[in-house]
């Protein structure tokens, strides 16, 4: 998954013995409030109905009461995913960094040993993530407070930079244009190498992570 808050990738080695181990005994049956209220109530209901582990529902309920999925919530959920992966001999590595808008991000990569069947192991790894951290990962990067942080950063830093690129390249734009509109104008003008100066300027800005 990716992204802003949490990104998951899977690196594969050679195919070996077919992996048939399931996740029985790896999960607990969640017993959430059947009618939760709060900003993440719909996510809690959806996660519960999909049969995720009780530990993930508990994290979602705690975040719902606070109104925010914290980085500590994310780390706890992903740590539970790691435990599930460890139980099935699926290796993983983790990278934590800070996004330009100030939020901490977490990326983890999963590697399947050559003694395991690739497709079966990938399915098992995906199921570990779904059961223990998938919903938390998705909410962390898409929750209103996170979107607001990104929007503020774009308005204060990216929009002025895009305007400067367009001005230098003498490309007209609406003075009231927001980030999305300026982005469209800049990429349209730079498409196909028609304006190399603008293209390089936009690429430099995009490398900051907008």
PDB file of C-alpha atoms in Angstrom:
ATOM      1  CA  UNK A   1       0.000   0.000   0.000  1.00  0.00           C
ATOM      2  CA  UNK A   2       1.176   2.603  -0.260  1.00  0.00           C
ATOM      3  CA  UNK A   3       2.122   5.606   0.227  1.00  0.00           C
ATOM      4  CA  UNK A   4       2.082   8.608   2.183  1.00  0.00           C
ATOM      5  CA  UNK A   5       1.830   6.784   5.426  1.00  0.00           C
ATOM      6  CA  UNK A   6       2.636   3.218   4.734  1.00  0.00           C
ATOM      7  CA  UNK A   7       3.880   1.470   1.627  1.00  0.00           C
ATOM      8  CA  UNK A   8       4.202  -2.269   1.191  1.00  0.00           C
ATOM      9  CA  UNK A   9       6.132  -4.047  -1.565  1.00  0.00           C
ATOM     10  CA  UNK A  10       6.948  -7.678  -2.203  1.00  0.00           C
ATOM     11  CA  UNK A  11      10.303  -8.831  -3.603  1.00  0.00           C
ATOM     12  CA  UNK A  12      10.334 -12.417  -4.900  1.00  0.00           C
ATOM     13  CA  UNK A  13      13.089 -15.014  -5.256  1.00  0.00           C
ATOM     14  CA  UNK A  14      13.079 -18.411  -7.004  1.00  0.00           C
ATOM     15  CA  UNK A  15      10.081 -20.721  -6.818  1.00  0.00           C
ATOM     16  CA  UNK A  16      10.559 -23.749  -4.575  1.00  0.00           C
ATOM     17  CA  UNK A  17       8.319 -26.027  -2.523  1.00  0.00           C
ATOM     18  CA  UNK A  18       4.610 -25.187  -2.555  1.00  0.00           C
ATOM     19  CA  UNK A  19       3.561 -23.346   0.589  1.00  0.00           C
ATOM     20  CA  UNK A  20       0.258 -24.659   1.919  1.00  0.00           C
ATOM     21  CA  UNK A  21       0.228 -23.263   5.453  1.00  0.00           C
ATOM     22  CA  UNK A  22      -2.834 -21.155   6.149  1.00  0.00           C
ATOM     23  CA  UNK A  23      -3.593 -18.537   8.746  1.00  0.00           C
ATOM     24  CA  UNK A  24      -5.687 -20.666  11.046  1.00  0.00           C
ATOM     25  CA  UNK A  25      -4.763 -19.962  14.629  1.00  0.00           C
ATOM     26  CA  UNK A  26      -3.111 -16.676  13.609  1.00  0.00           C
ATOM     27  CA  UNK A  27      -6.196 -14.551  14.217  1.00  0.00           C
ATOM     28  CA  UNK A  28      -8.718 -13.791  16.916  1.00  0.00           C
ATOM     29  CA  UNK A  29     -12.398 -13.231  16.324  1.00  0.00           C
ATOM     30  CA  UNK A  30     -13.098  -9.464  16.738  1.00  0.00           C
ATOM     31  CA  UNK A  31     -15.929  -8.396  19.032  1.00  0.00           C
ATOM     32  CA  UNK A  32     -16.409  -4.670  18.252  1.00  0.00           C
ATOM     33  CA  UNK A  33     -19.222  -2.300  19.062  1.00  0.00           C
ATOM     34  CA  UNK A  34     -21.892  -3.219  16.467  1.00  0.00           C
ATOM     35  CA  UNK A  35     -22.875   0.444  16.050  1.00  0.00           C
ATOM     36  CA  UNK A  36     -19.747   2.576  16.456  1.00  0.00           C
ATOM     37  CA  UNK A  37     -19.791   6.331  15.983  1.00  0.00           C
ATOM     38  CA  UNK A  38     -16.944   8.641  15.080  1.00  0.00           C
ATOM     39  CA  UNK A  39     -14.775   9.501  12.064  1.00  0.00           C
ATOM     40  CA  UNK A  40     -13.676   5.917  11.430  1.00  0.00           C
ATOM     41  CA  UNK A  41     -16.910   4.138  12.293  1.00  0.00           C
ATOM     42  CA  UNK A  42     -17.512   3.003   8.715  1.00  0.00           C
ATOM     43  CA  UNK A  43     -13.979   1.618   8.505  1.00  0.00           C
ATOM     44  CA  UNK A  44     -14.481  -0.295  11.748  1.00  0.00           C
ATOM     45  CA  UNK A  45     -17.682  -1.871  10.470  1.00  0.00           C
ATOM     46  CA  UNK A  46     -16.096  -2.752   7.114  1.00  0.00           C
ATOM     47  CA  UNK A  47     -12.983  -4.203   8.720  1.00  0.00           C
ATOM     48  CA  UNK A  48     -15.012  -6.268  11.163  1.00  0.00           C
ATOM     49  CA  UNK A  49     -17.262  -7.632   8.447  1.00  0.00           C
ATOM     50  CA  UNK A  50     -14.217  -8.591   6.382  1.00  0.00           C
ATOM     51  CA  UNK A  51     -12.947 -10.728   9.266  1.00  0.00           C
ATOM     52  CA  UNK A  52      -9.779  -8.892  10.263  1.00  0.00           C
ATOM     53  CA  UNK A  53      -7.991  -9.787  13.484  1.00  0.00           C
ATOM     54  CA  UNK A  54      -9.347  -8.415  16.756  1.00  0.00           C
ATOM     55  CA  UNK A  55      -6.069  -6.592  17.378  1.00  0.00           C
ATOM     56  CA  UNK A  56      -6.626  -4.436  14.294  1.00  0.00           C
ATOM     57  CA  UNK A  57     -10.211  -3.680  15.269  1.00  0.00           C
ATOM     58  CA  UNK A  58      -8.971  -2.616  18.703  1.00  0.00           C
ATOM     59  CA  UNK A  59      -6.483  -0.182  17.129  1.00  0.00           C
ATOM     60  CA  UNK A  60      -9.201   1.202  14.846  1.00  0.00           C
ATOM     61  CA  UNK A  61     -11.557   1.699  17.782  1.00  0.00           C
ATOM     62  CA  UNK A  62      -8.861   3.491  19.781  1.00  0.00           C
ATOM     63  CA  UNK A  63      -8.082   5.754  16.826  1.00  0.00           C
ATOM     64  CA  UNK A  64     -11.780   6.380  16.338  1.00  0.00           C
ATOM     65  CA  UNK A  65     -12.131   7.605  19.921  1.00  0.00           C
ATOM     66  CA  UNK A  66      -9.141   9.960  19.455  1.00  0.00           C
ATOM     67  CA  UNK A  67     -10.166  11.114  15.992  1.00  0.00           C
ATOM     68  CA  UNK A  68      -6.794  10.262  14.441  1.00  0.00           C
ATOM     69  CA  UNK A  69      -4.725   7.245  13.451  1.00  0.00           C
ATOM     70  CA  UNK A  70      -1.335   8.035  14.983  1.00  0.00           C
ATOM     71  CA  UNK A  71       2.032   6.806  13.785  1.00  0.00           C
ATOM     72  CA  UNK A  72       2.192   4.703  16.954  1.00  0.00           C
ATOM     73  CA  UNK A  73      -1.083   3.051  15.896  1.00  0.00           C
ATOM     74  CA  UNK A  74       0.439   2.323  12.503  1.00  0.00           C
ATOM     75  CA  UNK A  75       3.592   0.865  14.020  1.00  0.00           C
ATOM     76  CA  UNK A  76       1.576  -1.367  16.345  1.00  0.00           C
ATOM     77  CA  UNK A  77      -0.591  -2.703  13.531  1.00  0.00           C
ATOM     78  CA  UNK A  78       2.341  -3.312  11.194  1.00  0.00           C
ATOM     79  CA  UNK A  79       4.253  -4.985  14.016  1.00  0.00           C
ATOM     80  CA  UNK A  80       1.383  -7.476  14.284  1.00  0.00           C
ATOM     81  CA  UNK A  81       1.673  -8.077  10.547  1.00  0.00           C
ATOM     82  CA  UNK A  82       5.387  -8.755  11.020  1.00  0.00           C
ATOM     83  CA  UNK A  83       4.578 -11.367  13.664  1.00  0.00           C
ATOM     84  CA  UNK A  84       2.250 -13.086  11.219  1.00  0.00           C
ATOM     85  CA  UNK A  85       4.903 -12.988   8.488  1.00  0.00           C
ATOM     86  CA  UNK A  86       7.515 -14.336  10.891  1.00  0.00           C
ATOM     87  CA  UNK A  87       5.240 -17.241  11.697  1.00  0.00           C
ATOM     88  CA  UNK A  88       5.293 -18.224   8.035  1.00  0.00           C
ATOM     89  CA  UNK A  89       8.997 -17.560   7.390  1.00  0.00           C
ATOM     90  CA  UNK A  90       8.384 -14.535   5.179  1.00  0.00           C
ATOM     91  CA  UNK A  91      11.208 -12.039   5.556  1.00  0.00           C
ATOM     92  CA  UNK A  92      10.606  -8.297   5.843  1.00  0.00           C
ATOM     93  CA  UNK A  93      12.514  -5.055   6.137  1.00  0.00           C
ATOM     94  CA  UNK A  94      11.315  -1.660   7.311  1.00  0.00           C
ATOM     95  CA  UNK A  95      12.176   1.947   6.429  1.00  0.00           C
ATOM     96  CA  UNK A  96      10.852   4.935   8.382  1.00  0.00           C
ATOM     97  CA  UNK A  97      11.171   8.452   7.005  1.00  0.00           C
ATOM     98  CA  UNK A  98       9.572  11.873   7.238  1.00  0.00           C
ATOM     99  CA  UNK A  99       7.428  13.252   4.404  1.00  0.00           C
ATOM    100  CA  UNK A 100       7.965  16.854   3.231  1.00  0.00           C
ATOM    101  CA  UNK A 101       4.768  17.890   5.039  1.00  0.00           C
ATOM    102  CA  UNK A 102       6.094  16.575   8.354  1.00  0.00           C
ATOM    103  CA  UNK A 103       4.306  13.243   8.726  1.00  0.00           C
ATOM    104  CA  UNK A 104       6.254  10.089   9.481  1.00  0.00           C
ATOM    105  CA  UNK A 105       6.011   7.388   6.857  1.00  0.00           C
ATOM    106  CA  UNK A 106       6.673   3.675   7.049  1.00  0.00           C
ATOM    107  CA  UNK A 107       7.581   1.367   4.189  1.00  0.00           C
ATOM    108  CA  UNK A 108       8.070  -2.359   4.537  1.00  0.00           C
ATOM    109  CA  UNK A 109       9.273  -4.844   1.960  1.00  0.00           C
ATOM    110  CA  UNK A 110       8.550  -8.550   2.042  1.00  0.00           C
ATOM    111  CA  UNK A 111      10.836 -11.206   0.582  1.00  0.00           C
ATOM    112  CA  UNK A 112       9.823 -14.786  -0.064  1.00  0.00           C
ATOM    113  CA  UNK A 113      12.517 -17.447   0.527  1.00  0.00           C
ATOM    114  CA  UNK A 114      13.352 -19.633  -2.482  1.00  0.00           C
ATOM    115  CA  UNK A 115      12.039 -22.676  -0.613  1.00  0.00           C
ATOM    116  CA  UNK A 116       8.478 -21.354  -0.844  1.00  0.00           C
ATOM    117  CA  UNK A 117       6.066 -21.205  -3.754  1.00  0.00           C
ATOM    118  CA  UNK A 118       5.896 -17.618  -4.971  1.00  0.00           C
ATOM    119  CA  UNK A 119       2.156 -17.269  -5.566  1.00  0.00           C
ATOM    120  CA  UNK A 120       1.173 -19.037  -2.365  1.00  0.00           C
ATOM    121  CA  UNK A 121       3.630 -17.015  -0.290  1.00  0.00           C
ATOM    122  CA  UNK A 122       2.532 -13.690  -1.790  1.00  0.00           C
ATOM    123  CA  UNK A 123      -1.107 -14.567  -1.095  1.00  0.00           C
ATOM    124  CA  UNK A 124      -0.193 -15.475   2.462  1.00  0.00           C
ATOM    125  CA  UNK A 125       1.771 -12.230   2.953  1.00  0.00           C
ATOM    126  CA  UNK A 126      -1.131 -10.183   1.611  1.00  0.00           C
ATOM    127  CA  UNK A 127      -3.489 -11.980   3.961  1.00  0.00           C
ATOM    128  CA  UNK A 128      -1.230 -11.241   6.944  1.00  0.00           C
ATOM    129  CA  UNK A 129      -1.329  -7.556   6.039  1.00  0.00           C
ATOM    130  CA  UNK A 130      -5.092  -7.595   5.489  1.00  0.00           C
ATOM    131  CA  UNK A 131      -5.764  -9.256   8.827  1.00  0.00           C
ATOM    132  CA  UNK A 132      -3.433  -7.200  10.979  1.00  0.00           C
ATOM    133  CA  UNK A 133      -2.700  -3.792   9.450  1.00  0.00           C
ATOM    134  CA  UNK A 134      -4.334  -3.138   6.070  1.00  0.00           C
ATOM    135  CA  UNK A 135      -7.210  -0.978   7.287  1.00  0.00           C
ATOM    136  CA  UNK A 136      -4.969   0.965   9.672  1.00  0.00           C
ATOM    137  CA  UNK A 137      -2.432   1.576   6.904  1.00  0.00           C
ATOM    138  CA  UNK A 138      -5.115   2.882   4.559  1.00  0.00           C
ATOM    139  CA  UNK A 139      -6.641   5.191   7.164  1.00  0.00           C
ATOM    140  CA  UNK A 140      -3.288   6.569   8.302  1.00  0.00           C
ATOM    141  CA  UNK A 141      -2.523   7.953   4.846  1.00  0.00           C
ATOM    142  CA  UNK A 142      -6.051   9.020   3.893  1.00  0.00           C
ATOM    143  CA  UNK A 143      -7.463  10.413   7.164  1.00  0.00           C
ATOM    144  CA  UNK A 144      -8.604  14.070   7.170  1.00  0.00           C
ATOM    145  CA  UNK A 145      -5.749  15.316   9.363  1.00  0.00           C
ATOM    146  CA  UNK A 146      -3.190  13.798   6.992  1.00  0.00           C
ATOM    147  CA  UNK A 147      -4.896  15.180   3.901  1.00  0.00           C
ATOM    148  CA  UNK A 148      -5.012  18.598   5.574  1.00  0.00           C
ATOM    149  CA  UNK A 149      -1.263  18.479   6.272  1.00  0.00           C
ATOM    150  CA  UNK A 150      -0.565  17.678   2.638  1.00  0.00           C
ATOM    151  CA  UNK A 151      -2.934  20.382   1.393  1.00  0.00           C
ATOM    152  CA  UNK A 152      -1.317  22.993   3.645  1.00  0.00           C
ATOM    153  CA  UNK A 153       2.157  22.003   2.472  1.00  0.00           C
ATOM    154  CA  UNK A 154       1.113  22.164  -1.182  1.00  0.00           C
ATOM    155  CA  UNK A 155      -0.531  25.570  -0.724  1.00  0.00           C
ATOM    156  CA  UNK A 156       2.446  27.051   1.123  1.00  0.00           C
ATOM    157  CA  UNK A 157       5.330  25.518  -0.815  1.00  0.00           C
ATOM    158  CA  UNK A 158       4.320  23.654  -3.982  1.00  0.00           C
ATOM    159  CA  UNK A 159       1.865  26.190  -5.418  1.00  0.00           C
ATOM    160  CA  UNK A 160       4.364  29.113  -5.250  1.00  0.00           C
ATOM    161  CA  UNK A 161       7.020  26.864  -6.800  1.00  0.00           C
ATOM    162  CA  UNK A 162       4.719  25.845  -9.665  1.00  0.00           C
ATOM    163  CA  UNK A 163       3.781  29.461 -10.278  1.00  0.00           C
ATOM    164  CA  UNK A 164       7.471  30.376 -10.441  1.00  0.00           C
ATOM    165  CA  UNK A 165       8.075  27.577 -12.979  1.00  0.00           C
ATOM    166  CA  UNK A 166       5.206  28.764 -15.146  1.00  0.00           C
ATOM    167  CA  UNK A 167       6.254  32.399 -14.882  1.00  0.00           C
ATOM    168  CA  UNK A 168       9.841  31.615 -15.876  1.00  0.00           C
ATOM    169  CA  UNK A 169       8.609  29.595 -18.843  1.00  0.00           C
ATOM    170  CA  UNK A 170       6.100  32.334 -19.751  1.00  0.00           C
ATOM    171  CA  UNK A 171       3.184  29.924 -19.595  1.00  0.00           C
ATOM    172  CA  UNK A 172      -0.138  31.649 -18.759  1.00  0.00           C
ATOM    173  CA  UNK A 173      -2.338  30.409 -15.921  1.00  0.00           C
ATOM    174  CA  UNK A 174      -5.287  31.562 -13.834  1.00  0.00           C
ATOM    175  CA  UNK A 175      -4.052  33.580 -10.866  1.00  0.00           C
ATOM    176  CA  UNK A 176      -6.722  31.923  -8.716  1.00  0.00           C
ATOM    177  CA  UNK A 177      -5.716  28.408  -9.791  1.00  0.00           C
ATOM    178  CA  UNK A 178      -5.212  25.889  -7.004  1.00  0.00           C
ATOM    179  CA  UNK A 179      -2.582  23.154  -6.823  1.00  0.00           C
ATOM    180  CA  UNK A 180      -4.455  20.669  -9.011  1.00  0.00           C
ATOM    181  CA  UNK A 181      -5.140  23.250 -11.712  1.00  0.00           C
ATOM    182  CA  UNK A 182      -1.568  24.566 -11.738  1.00  0.00           C
ATOM    183  CA  UNK A 183      -0.261  21.024 -11.824  1.00  0.00           C
ATOM    184  CA  UNK A 184      -2.418  20.245 -14.872  1.00  0.00           C
ATOM    185  CA  UNK A 185      -1.278  23.404 -16.674  1.00  0.00           C
ATOM    186  CA  UNK A 186       2.387  22.731 -15.941  1.00  0.00           C
ATOM    187  CA  UNK A 187       2.324  19.084 -17.011  1.00  0.00           C
ATOM    188  CA  UNK A 188       0.298  19.856 -20.143  1.00  0.00           C
ATOM    189  CA  UNK A 189       2.757  22.577 -21.178  1.00  0.00           C
ATOM    190  CA  UNK A 190       5.760  20.354 -20.459  1.00  0.00           C
ATOM    191  CA  UNK A 191       4.354  17.227 -22.117  1.00  0.00           C
ATOM    192  CA  UNK A 192       6.301  15.795 -25.018  1.00  0.00           C
ATOM    193  CA  UNK A 193       9.357  17.889 -24.352  1.00  0.00           C
ATOM    194  CA  UNK A 194       7.726  20.955 -25.823  1.00  0.00           C
ATOM    195  CA  UNK A 195       9.051  23.149 -23.043  1.00  0.00           C
ATOM    196  CA  UNK A 196      12.206  21.599 -21.639  1.00  0.00           C
ATOM    197  CA  UNK A 197      12.829  24.402 -19.145  1.00  0.00           C
ATOM    198  CA  UNK A 198       9.371  23.964 -17.646  1.00  0.00           C
ATOM    199  CA  UNK A 199       9.697  20.190 -17.661  1.00  0.00           C
ATOM    200  CA  UNK A 200      12.953  20.304 -15.675  1.00  0.00           C
ATOM    201  CA  UNK A 201      11.462  22.796 -13.244  1.00  0.00           C
ATOM    202  CA  UNK A 202       8.381  20.631 -12.634  1.00  0.00           C
ATOM    203  CA  UNK A 203      10.506  17.497 -12.251  1.00  0.00           C
ATOM    204  CA  UNK A 204      12.581  19.236  -9.595  1.00  0.00           C
ATOM    205  CA  UNK A 205       9.428  20.117  -7.670  1.00  0.00           C
ATOM    206  CA  UNK A 206       7.936  16.630  -8.056  1.00  0.00           C
ATOM    207  CA  UNK A 207      11.033  15.123  -6.469  1.00  0.00           C
ATOM    208  CA  UNK A 208       9.972  16.756  -3.196  1.00  0.00           C
ATOM    209  CA  UNK A 209       7.063  14.309  -3.098  1.00  0.00           C
ATOM    210  CA  UNK A 210       3.989  16.273  -4.126  1.00  0.00           C
TER     211      UNK A 210
END
